[in-house]
């Protein structure tokens, strides 16, 4: 009889089970599958861990239906910003991604849609020209094909290493969102931890329906900047999903285990 | 064409206490200006002055960031940093302009959107986001002029336009040089290096094709600059008014669509 270790080894899954993860809230150190099989929610304390694009896709998109678009688009050091080329190289290596957003089409509960999934493991999900371009193309494709867009945001904001080009991506994507909206198609924005700065000030807040994950940080100005600028103490729960719901900027706070179900119902209700 | 100031000297010039802001251009460019107040939702933001008037006989809607002169006025205007209700007032007046087919002129000059607890509570991000998406569809010509510091998303919220103009010493940036230096190099004293790296001058933005015109400032008085700017705005409005609405909106879409096009 072979040991569990041998079986896993033969299946190429040894690393998967050997990899440990530490809960960012309670510090519990558990094997990766313990998190993965629990929707990346800590089995010990229930804290939501940030999901990467692959984990997010497997959470909400029907198995084997996701087809990635513009997968090979890569950023260049467009304004010759110091150290940016090296940072990009490192981000690619560390995240195994080419940029901070994955776009494509897929089905959610059998409903075909266009999807963008931001990934904070690539330079904090910041938006430069490639992120802006990929999301713009996705909305344009969705407009052309009359598809709803479901987008997952997580980002520190615009990417300063691309200067004014990054800022202008906010307007560029907004144009594509506008056309998609004018064509009568649905856009559901799902705000995940953290969604801040220029992303909040553009497509994160332009959905027909805005869903947030529990306790996700959602805001425009950074907390430290607000404290330093105003000298005021931030109220408890400031800029969290629950705070945003209370102040009228989020439609629904949905738990991960119910997210796919809720998205499916909303997509079905809007199917045309 | 461009003067010899370094990037950071331009940042300082753009912020300078005696640099004219939106109110100056309204007084010197717009006849019979009538200020219209309030967003009809929450309040009236002093950091945005808006209203209607004539540009050489053409009725126009004007929306301008203004920081004020005296310390009392500056407090009242929150040093020119608009709050959500300011952006919502701006959008209300843009929709009004659309209804009456009036061209819109926006003057931008602010270190950025109001950064505070109340602004967040009232949806600073949502207010800017709404302007970006709605301005893409406003069926009236929009000319935006960066006259001072174009500070990030708070500036862009009046910057979705058909024609973008910058004054020679104005700057327009995704982040302040100080903010950039303190995040990247943990040292806000390196702001001059950050200002160079960010490529935020009018000349830089003109070379990138992000602004269409730069108004020279060197050896000119504020009144002369204003008069050159007025000429440029008038010409652009006339050009845009000759277009059909579809041509106008396609042009606006494509102006931003082409920025940072990738392979």
XYZ file of C-alpha atoms in Angstrom:
535
model
C 0.000 0.000 0.000
C 1.378 3.392 -0.900
C 1.438 6.223 1.559
C -0.712 9.326 1.175
C 2.463 11.176 0.402
C 3.271 8.841 -2.476
C -0.224 9.076 -3.926
C -0.149 12.871 -3.780
C 3.316 12.834 -5.265
C 2.164 10.696 -8.177
C -0.744 13.077 -8.770
C 1.611 16.057 -8.672
C -0.320 17.450 -5.707
C 2.352 17.220 -3.054
C 3.201 20.912 -3.214
C -0.473 21.807 -3.095
C -0.930 19.993 0.208
C 2.446 20.922 1.593
C 1.909 24.649 1.042
C 0.871 26.412 4.218
C -1.106 29.600 4.480
C -1.305 31.962 7.390
C -4.585 33.720 8.113
C -3.927 37.442 7.917
C -6.325 38.035 10.810
C -5.896 35.288 13.439
C -2.535 33.980 12.295
C -3.691 30.350 12.042
C -1.247 28.391 9.901
C -3.061 25.739 7.880
C -2.489 23.815 4.669
C -3.563 25.716 1.550
C -6.450 23.300 0.752
C -8.023 24.080 4.122
C -8.439 27.665 2.890
C -9.135 26.777 -0.702
C -11.916 24.344 0.110
C -13.473 26.986 2.325
C -13.605 29.715 -0.394
C -10.389 31.224 0.973
C -12.122 32.004 4.229
C -10.106 31.125 7.337
C -11.521 27.864 8.757
C -10.361 28.975 12.170
C -11.686 32.546 12.517
C -13.833 33.159 9.416
C -11.746 36.062 8.089
C -11.860 36.584 4.335
C -8.456 36.166 2.697
C -7.749 37.956 -0.558
C -8.403 35.739 -3.560
C -6.223 35.632 -6.616
C -7.810 35.592 -10.072
C -7.614 31.825 -10.435
C -9.302 31.229 -7.084
C -11.970 33.793 -7.911
C -12.723 32.213 -11.271
C -13.081 28.797 -9.706
C -15.406 30.286 -7.065
C -17.947 31.848 -9.437
C -17.411 30.673 -13.010
C -18.819 27.316 -14.188
C -16.105 24.728 -14.563
C -14.229 24.724 -17.880
C -16.206 27.638 -19.333
C -13.705 30.480 -18.801
C -11.891 31.629 -21.927
C -9.309 34.298 -21.301
C -8.973 37.248 -23.689
C -5.931 39.457 -24.290
C -3.985 37.127 -22.038
C -0.584 38.132 -23.327
C -0.811 41.891 -23.080
C 2.127 43.151 -21.023
C 3.053 46.536 -19.605
C 5.970 48.597 -20.795
C 7.764 51.349 -18.942
C 5.739 53.858 -20.891
C 7.149 57.077 -19.346
C 10.567 55.683 -18.426
C 9.811 55.743 -14.700
C 12.773 54.848 -12.445
C 12.836 51.223 -11.239
C 9.507 50.417 -12.913
C 10.862 47.877 -15.406
C 12.455 45.898 -12.573
C 9.265 46.125 -10.524
C 7.214 44.761 -13.396
C 9.617 41.897 -13.821
C 9.440 41.044 -10.141
C 5.631 41.330 -10.059
C 5.365 38.902 -12.965
C 7.656 36.443 -11.258
C 6.041 36.699 -7.823
C 2.431 36.554 -9.018
C 2.830 34.271 -12.066
C 0.585 36.780 -13.834
C 1.283 39.094 -16.764
C -0.761 41.979 -15.350
C -3.118 42.917 -12.528
C -6.328 41.911 -14.290
C -7.572 38.746 -15.983
C -10.347 39.207 -18.560
C -12.456 36.783 -20.518
C -15.821 35.178 -21.066
C -17.447 32.405 -19.126
C -20.671 31.151 -17.673
C -22.044 31.773 -14.219
C -24.843 29.323 -13.440
C -25.172 28.717 -17.164
C -25.441 32.447 -17.970
C -22.821 33.645 -20.418
C -21.041 36.840 -19.409
C -17.890 38.873 -19.855
C -15.679 38.920 -16.790
C -12.811 40.926 -15.438
C -11.031 39.808 -12.311
C -8.445 42.082 -10.745
C -5.634 40.481 -8.790
C -3.925 42.320 -5.951
C -0.911 40.006 -6.048
C 0.341 41.976 -9.081
C 1.546 45.407 -7.893
C -1.416 45.731 -5.525
C -3.826 45.460 -8.431
C -2.859 48.944 -9.571
C -4.149 50.180 -12.923
C -1.774 51.205 -15.667
C -2.401 51.275 -19.399
C -2.628 47.499 -19.816
C -5.202 47.080 -17.047
C -7.173 49.997 -18.524
C -6.895 48.651 -22.050
C -7.910 45.096 -21.133
C -10.990 46.231 -19.225
C -11.914 48.713 -21.983
C -11.667 45.977 -24.611
C -13.757 43.688 -22.443
C -16.588 46.239 -22.185
C -16.364 46.924 -25.934
C -16.556 43.212 -26.692
C -19.496 42.829 -24.293
C -21.311 45.750 -25.952
C -20.792 44.237 -29.388
C -22.002 40.815 -28.286
C -24.741 42.008 -25.919
C -23.177 40.361 -22.901
C -23.475 41.373 -19.286
C -20.214 42.245 -17.539
C -19.369 40.906 -14.098
C -16.265 42.578 -12.725
C -14.302 41.904 -9.539
C -12.304 44.838 -8.263
C -9.320 44.844 -5.947
C -6.796 47.596 -6.331
C -4.734 50.232 -4.625
C -5.723 52.653 -7.408
C -4.008 54.093 -10.434
C -0.407 52.978 -10.997
C 1.786 56.017 -10.391
C 4.701 54.564 -12.381
C 2.719 55.215 -15.561
C 1.956 58.810 -14.593
C -0.818 60.625 -16.414
C -1.440 57.587 -18.640
C -2.724 55.728 -15.569
C -5.037 58.557 -14.584
C -6.459 58.693 -18.092
C -7.338 54.991 -17.968
C -10.084 55.962 -15.515
C -11.698 58.070 -18.243
C -10.999 55.507 -20.959
C -12.684 52.653 -19.090
C -15.549 54.992 -18.116
C -16.177 55.629 -21.813
C -16.487 51.913 -22.501
C -18.732 51.430 -19.444
C -20.918 54.268 -20.735
C -21.350 52.672 -24.150
C -22.060 49.274 -22.631
C -24.676 50.846 -20.389
C -26.257 52.806 -23.265
C -26.623 49.533 -25.179
C -28.896 48.292 -22.386
C -26.511 45.706 -21.013
C -25.996 44.844 -17.374
C -22.823 45.530 -15.417
C -22.419 44.028 -11.963
C -19.438 45.289 -9.965
C -18.233 43.078 -7.138
C -16.011 45.056 -4.785
C -13.466 43.003 -2.903
C -10.778 43.909 -0.408
C -9.285 46.443 -1.048
C -10.947 48.676 -3.645
C -9.542 52.181 -3.370
C -8.391 55.353 -5.112
C -8.906 55.669 -8.835
C -10.700 52.355 -9.109
C -13.374 53.431 -6.628
C -13.489 56.761 -8.462
C -14.202 55.019 -11.771
C -15.501 51.598 -12.801
C -15.927 50.134 -9.281
C -18.726 52.656 -8.705
C -20.270 52.538 -12.174
C -22.136 49.252 -11.980
C -25.887 48.884 -12.355
C -25.642 46.686 -9.295
C -22.853 46.918 -6.741
C -22.034 43.938 -4.565
C -19.380 44.024 -1.848
C -17.687 41.260 0.071
C -18.067 41.403 3.855
C -15.629 43.779 5.574
C -13.905 44.690 2.279
C -12.099 48.036 2.411
C -13.782 50.346 -0.102
C -12.984 54.036 -0.388
C -11.397 56.857 -2.302
C -8.759 58.434 -0.064
C -6.326 56.277 1.886
C -6.951 55.967 5.618
C -3.511 57.159 6.664
C -3.750 60.136 4.328
C -7.119 61.123 5.808
C -5.753 60.868 9.345
C -2.685 62.917 8.473
C -4.648 65.545 6.533
C -7.492 66.044 8.977
C -5.958 64.989 12.283
C -9.251 63.247 13.029
C -9.635 59.757 14.393
C -11.340 57.467 11.919
C -14.661 56.017 13.086
C -14.900 52.286 13.701
C -15.540 50.306 10.530
C -14.701 53.345 8.360
C -14.626 52.545 4.624
C -15.616 48.934 5.175
C -18.312 47.282 3.049
C -20.845 47.611 5.876
C -20.080 51.343 6.174
C -20.527 51.754 2.424
C -23.860 49.927 2.546
C -25.029 52.093 5.429
C -24.144 55.249 3.480
C -25.899 54.074 0.354
C -23.042 53.181 -1.993
C -23.433 49.402 -2.144
C -26.526 47.373 -3.053
C -25.695 44.062 -1.446
C -23.083 42.602 0.877
C -22.801 38.976 -0.065
C -20.938 36.120 1.549
C -18.575 34.160 -0.644
C -20.466 30.923 -0.287
C -23.605 32.610 -1.670
C -21.907 34.853 -4.236
C -22.300 32.571 -7.238
C -25.942 31.917 -6.376
C -26.699 35.643 -6.110
C -24.847 36.469 -9.334
C -26.738 33.679 -11.126
C -30.100 35.014 -9.957
C -29.259 38.568 -11.015
C -27.970 37.436 -14.412
C -31.080 35.293 -14.955
C -33.361 38.187 -14.073
C -31.595 40.360 -16.674
C -31.261 37.714 -19.384
C -32.402 38.992 -22.757
C 7.990 77.499 -26.832
C 8.268 76.370 -23.209
C 10.036 78.262 -20.466
C 13.013 76.917 -18.587
C 11.370 75.984 -15.293
C 12.052 72.506 -13.927
C 9.106 70.153 -13.390
C 9.016 70.876 -9.685
C 9.300 74.621 -10.228
C 6.219 74.306 -12.386
C 4.449 72.390 -9.628
C 5.265 75.241 -7.250
C 4.166 77.849 -9.809
C 0.909 75.967 -10.395
C 0.234 76.000 -6.642
C 1.446 79.519 -6.014
C -0.771 81.622 -3.762
C -1.041 84.427 -6.266
C -1.724 82.300 -9.307
C -5.163 83.096 -10.728
C -7.720 80.324 -10.291
C -11.115 79.631 -11.858
C -12.803 82.768 -10.529
C -10.292 85.020 -12.294
C -11.005 83.432 -15.659
C -14.737 83.734 -15.135
C -14.396 87.443 -14.293
C -12.107 88.152 -17.206
C -13.585 85.928 -19.871
C -17.307 85.531 -19.234
C -19.805 88.375 -19.601
C -22.900 88.656 -17.386
C -21.949 85.617 -15.322
C -24.724 84.365 -13.048
C -23.574 81.910 -10.399
C -25.841 78.909 -9.827
C -25.487 77.096 -6.527
C -26.018 73.658 -5.039
C -26.223 70.020 -6.002
C -29.920 69.559 -4.993
C -28.814 66.564 -2.942
C -26.856 67.782 0.035
C -25.338 71.227 -0.227
C -23.348 73.827 -2.078
C -19.614 73.274 -2.391
C -17.567 76.458 -2.278
C -14.635 74.763 -4.017
C -16.620 74.728 -7.255
C -17.973 77.954 -8.735
C -20.451 77.329 -11.509
C -23.014 79.158 -13.532
C -24.013 80.612 -16.866
C -22.878 83.584 -18.899
C -21.664 84.653 -22.316
C -18.413 83.953 -24.081
C -18.381 86.796 -26.623
C -22.121 86.539 -27.080
C -22.350 82.715 -26.966
C -24.279 81.387 -23.950
C -22.054 78.977 -22.020
C -22.051 76.979 -18.790
C -18.899 77.441 -16.743
C -17.661 75.161 -13.970
C -14.530 76.228 -12.138
C -12.470 75.093 -9.197
C -11.708 78.024 -6.905
C -9.640 78.202 -3.727
C -10.274 81.848 -2.826
C -7.923 84.628 -1.749
C -8.369 85.573 1.908
C -7.893 82.966 4.607
C -11.624 83.101 5.460
C -12.551 82.513 1.845
C -10.047 79.709 1.563
C -11.570 77.989 4.559
C -15.026 78.391 3.046
C -13.801 76.980 -0.242
C -11.818 74.210 1.437
C -8.665 75.448 -0.296
C -10.132 74.526 -3.638
C -10.514 70.821 -2.875
C -13.986 69.809 -4.071
C -16.315 67.581 -2.074
C -18.796 65.082 -3.533
C -21.495 67.772 -3.611
C -19.187 69.935 -5.737
C -18.841 67.231 -8.367
C -22.583 66.600 -8.216
C -23.295 70.313 -8.651
C -20.981 70.276 -11.671
C -22.835 67.327 -13.188
C -26.207 68.950 -12.543
C -25.091 72.036 -14.443
C -23.609 69.966 -17.264
C -26.946 68.205 -17.737
C -28.641 71.587 -17.705
C -26.206 72.781 -20.376
C -27.010 69.700 -22.424
C -30.722 70.458 -22.214
C -30.151 73.950 -23.611
C -27.389 72.878 -26.049
C -24.880 75.160 -24.333
C -21.152 74.523 -24.548
C -19.434 73.779 -21.240
C -16.131 75.239 -20.079
C -14.373 73.647 -17.077
C -11.463 75.268 -15.237
C -9.331 72.825 -13.281
C -6.946 73.837 -10.512
C -6.868 71.912 -7.265
C -4.485 69.735 -5.315
C -7.203 67.096 -5.427
C -10.600 66.016 -4.194
C -11.401 66.779 -0.552
C -9.730 64.143 1.554
C -11.776 63.603 4.709
C -14.181 61.460 6.668
C -17.314 63.337 5.600
C -16.305 63.335 1.934
C -15.929 59.543 2.111
C -19.289 59.188 3.854
C -20.953 61.092 1.069
C -19.236 59.051 -1.633
C -16.235 60.960 -2.956
C -15.298 58.010 -5.175
C -18.844 57.539 -6.440
C -19.228 61.249 -7.218
C -16.086 61.286 -9.371
C -16.981 57.961 -11.011
C -20.422 59.278 -11.899
C -18.960 62.381 -13.551
C -16.511 60.327 -15.620
C -19.201 58.054 -16.999
C -21.857 60.758 -17.459
C -19.543 63.292 -19.089
C -18.804 60.713 -21.793
C -22.427 61.114 -22.864
C -23.145 64.847 -22.367
C -24.530 66.072 -25.690
C -22.825 69.464 -25.655
C -19.223 70.459 -26.359
C -16.953 70.341 -23.314
C -13.654 72.240 -23.148
C -11.512 71.639 -20.052
C -8.645 73.906 -19.109
C -6.041 73.030 -16.498
C -5.068 76.440 -15.115
C -3.239 75.346 -11.944
C -2.525 72.019 -10.325
C -4.452 69.166 -11.943
C -4.534 66.834 -8.974
C -5.485 63.283 -9.904
C -9.065 61.953 -9.966
C -10.377 65.107 -8.369
C -9.202 67.042 -11.435
C -10.218 64.425 -13.985
C -13.807 64.669 -12.680
C -14.014 67.921 -14.671
C -11.599 66.720 -17.320
C -13.600 64.388 -19.565
C -13.859 66.706 -22.552
C -13.655 67.226 -26.293
C -10.688 69.565 -26.064
C -8.137 69.716 -23.256
C -6.056 72.859 -22.815
C -3.268 73.523 -20.321
C -1.560 76.700 -19.309
C 2.184 76.471 -19.724
C 2.951 76.357 -15.984
C 0.007 74.157 -15.053
C 0.643 70.525 -14.114
C -1.572 67.455 -14.326
C -0.683 64.289 -12.481
C -1.924 60.963 -11.205
C -0.463 61.753 -7.769
C 1.289 64.703 -6.141
C 5.091 64.530 -6.391
C 5.238 64.562 -2.566
C 2.804 61.644 -2.324
C 4.682 59.724 -4.985
C 8.067 60.303 -3.317
C 6.820 59.323 0.116
C 5.203 56.105 -1.132
C 8.042 55.000 -3.398
C 11.087 56.356 -1.636
C 9.714 56.965 1.876
C 10.934 60.526 1.560
C 8.691 63.397 0.513
C 11.805 65.593 0.189
C 12.467 63.719 -3.052
C 9.420 65.415 -4.589
C 11.509 67.203 -7.254
C 12.789 63.853 -8.562
C 9.244 62.474 -8.476
C 7.984 65.520 -10.383
C 10.507 64.784 -13.143
C 9.664 61.087 -13.186
C 5.895 61.631 -13.323
C 6.108 63.708 -16.534
C 3.421 66.096 -15.401
C 4.153 69.354 -17.238
C 2.026 70.880 -19.982
C 4.813 70.106 -22.461
C 4.862 66.443 -21.409
C 1.091 66.098 -21.751
C 1.105 67.839 -25.107
C 3.778 65.442 -26.354
C 1.709 62.486 -25.100
C -1.290 63.775 -27.062
C -3.335 64.081 -23.879
C -3.874 67.836 -24.145
C -4.508 69.512 -27.482
C -3.247 73.025 -26.691
C -0.757 74.706 -24.391
C -1.195 78.424 -23.713
C 2.137 80.200 -23.330
C 2.667 82.132 -20.131
C 6.199 83.457 -20.427
C 6.450 87.274 -20.496
C 2.674 87.607 -20.449
C 0.428 89.200 -17.860
C -2.481 87.213 -16.432
C -4.839 89.284 -18.595
C -2.861 88.509 -21.740
C -2.838 84.810 -20.895
C -6.580 84.960 -20.313
C -7.148 86.626 -23.653
C -5.054 84.023 -25.513
C -6.934 81.283 -23.708
C -10.273 82.836 -24.573
C -9.374 82.886 -28.252
C -8.412 79.219 -28.107
C -11.615 78.194 -26.286
C -13.794 80.141 -28.721
C -12.188 78.519 -31.723
C -12.588 75.048 -30.236
C -16.220 75.595 -29.281
C -16.997 76.756 -32.812
C -15.314 73.653 -34.224
C -17.197 71.314 -31.917
C -20.538 73.053 -32.477
C -20.221 72.329 -36.187
C -20.243 68.571 -35.481
C -23.281 66.316 -35.223
C -23.918 64.918 -31.734
C -22.688 61.483 -32.851
C -19.496 62.952 -34.252
C -18.984 64.938 -31.059
C -19.459 61.939 -28.761
C -17.390 59.609 -30.963
C -14.623 62.178 -30.940
C -14.738 62.404 -27.144
C -14.734 58.627 -26.784
C -11.795 58.223 -29.130
C -9.814 61.048 -27.537
C -9.558 58.931 -24.383
C -9.782 55.535 -26.077
C -6.439 56.040 -27.797
C -4.547 56.924 -24.610
C -2.230 54.046 -23.811
C -3.382 51.772 -26.604
C -1.510 48.492 -26.290
C -0.418 45.787 -28.674
